[in-house]
Amino acid sequence: MPGFFPQDFIEDLRNRVNVVDFIREYVVLKKQGQNYTGLCPFHAEKTPSFVVSPHKQIFHCFGCGKGGNVYSFLMEKEGLTFPEAVVELANRCGVPVPQDDLSPERVRQNSLRERFYHINELAADFFQRMLYEPKGKRVRQYLQNRGLADQTYKLFLLGFAPDSWDELSSFLLQNRVTEKEIITIGLAKKSQKDTLVDRFRNRLIFPISNVSGKIIGFGGRVLDDGQPKYLNSPDTPLFSKGKHLYGLNLAKGVIRSNEQAILMEGYMDVITAHQHGVKQAVGTLGTALTEEQGKLIMRYTYNVVTCFDADSAGQEATKRGLDILQQLGVKVAVMTVPEGKDPDDFLKKQGYEEFQKALSQAYPFFEYNLLKLMEKYNRDNISGKIQIIQELVPDLYKVQSPVKRQGYIQMLAERLSFSEQAIHAEIRKYQTGQSQSFKNRERPSEIVAEHKKDVFTAADKAQRVLIRLVLETPEIMPEVEKAGGKELFSGNLYQEIYQTNYLLSQAGHNIKVEDLVTHIENEDVRQALTEILLTDELLQDGKRIYQDCLTTLQIELINKKIEEKNFLMTQCEKNRDVTKSLKIMAEVQAFIKERQSLLSTLKKGGENLEG
Ligand SMILES: [Zn+2]
């Protein structure tokens, strides 16, 4: 992962930050023994399984498995790449980043992005200026009619694209923006006559910003009956559909402090909401919610209330979006505004108080689905009831808290006058089907974690302890190498941890555990490493445990070799190659003898690895 920056710089920078203080800005941490614990910021939980170690300067969540050092935390929490995380941390520490070490390609890309931001800013300024010119008068009128205050549309940088083929393009060309740049950024395209035609014409303009407030694209709404009603920027190097949330740059602070985001559909809904003091509102930019948008919200909160138009809240696409949020571990509730009104209308007519009231009455997602299904199917007959239950079972199955799940089952049983046992039976049936299909696809992390806990064999345990010892007492490494080195580790995860550490030390790095994390790119491996380091195994008699681990793994290795030899031997016997067969047999005998002597030292050592 490193590479853009000198290794020394990465390590020095990491050393400037205490991971506990750093994570404290995001998570409430409580001291417990040597470590600190808190509620994991990466998955929803009620009891803390997130551990931060001030000594090792790493974190690990025993619930979802996420772990790493301060860089990993920044990457995960702020959605950054490794080089971006380094730059971010350097900025927070006020340390200049060694620019010369950026690759030329990287420098080129960075400056290209900056250039595109600059062009978008020029365009946004142009649109805003147009709003205040005489031709923008009827747009201002329109905004006033929709109840927007001057300061609101200034806050959202609203503008006006005049009714002209190329007014914006000409303006940009005058400002030394090239034709190619204008086209790449999606502000115009080439006509058949080879002239530039502005993309947005005679439209109210909503600039779209990224989380840091830089303009990445635009949305435009017609002012008459033209089509399409809304037009967005195409996918460009800065903007891609389904990756951003409208207004998040303005809402993020409030979302974090209120621990809630309100998800809306339209630009106008979000803008009106902010004007009325509902400042945790963000917009999906007209698409059904994507996983990327869900993850973006999760950087700020795990609590989302949707507030969609009455007619779209029940639609399949909307439900899928909400399903995505739920699967990501976000708590979702659905707020409904009275018949036929969109949130924008509702806020204008009823105001903040009424909106808050409706917000507090938002239905948990499950209840909302139940209501919708009760409208859809006839619950007075048995087949209708079964339809409803079968459609809800997948949702019930996903509810993680047993208490909550039981509550829903009770509610369902009551509303449908159906027996709870029958509903439980449906869930079990569904569960059986699920666990079978799990074998063939990716498992959710909590199931993997559960699975990991169950299958620690003595050999697993020995590998984990040995890794920990090698990391904490590097002087034993030569001996471990002599005993088999990475061959001793059977799992890919353990093997990679051992080997990465070994290679770094071979290259002359006197690497600290917390920096090893930086060198491990694979997330699963990194998580295994932080887990091993933060699992509280008592290593009182370190020397003896070490010997036992090493011996256990050596025996495992010999078993593996014997198996291989036996296989070779059967091959030889098939081919009637007696000489070779005898030779192999002698080798197997030697292995067995070696195994016996190892076993006897293990017996003397006692049962340190049991339990
Ligand atoms: Zn977690």
PDB file of N, CA, C and O in Angstrom, residues 332 467 581:
ATOM      1  N   VAL A 332     -33.415   2.023   9.670  1.00  0.00           N
ATOM      2  CA  VAL A 332     -34.202   2.793   8.718  1.00  0.00           C
ATOM      3  C   VAL A 332     -35.630   2.977   9.212  1.00  0.00           C
ATOM      4  O   VAL A 332     -36.267   2.034   9.681  1.00  0.00           O
ATOM      5  N   ILE A 467       2.362 -16.231  15.823  1.00  0.00           N
ATOM      6  CA  ILE A 467       2.451 -14.946  15.117  1.00  0.00           C
ATOM      7  C   ILE A 467       2.626 -13.817  16.107  1.00  0.00           C
ATOM      8  O   ILE A 467       3.486 -12.948  15.970  1.00  0.00           O
ATOM      9  N   SER A 581       9.794 -46.509  -4.235  1.00  0.00           N
ATOM     10  CA  SER A 581       8.822 -46.736  -3.177  1.00  0.00           C
ATOM     11  C   SER A 581       9.523 -46.978  -1.841  1.00  0.00           C
ATOM     12  O   SER A 581       9.131 -46.425  -0.815  1.00  0.00           O
TER      13      SER A 581
END
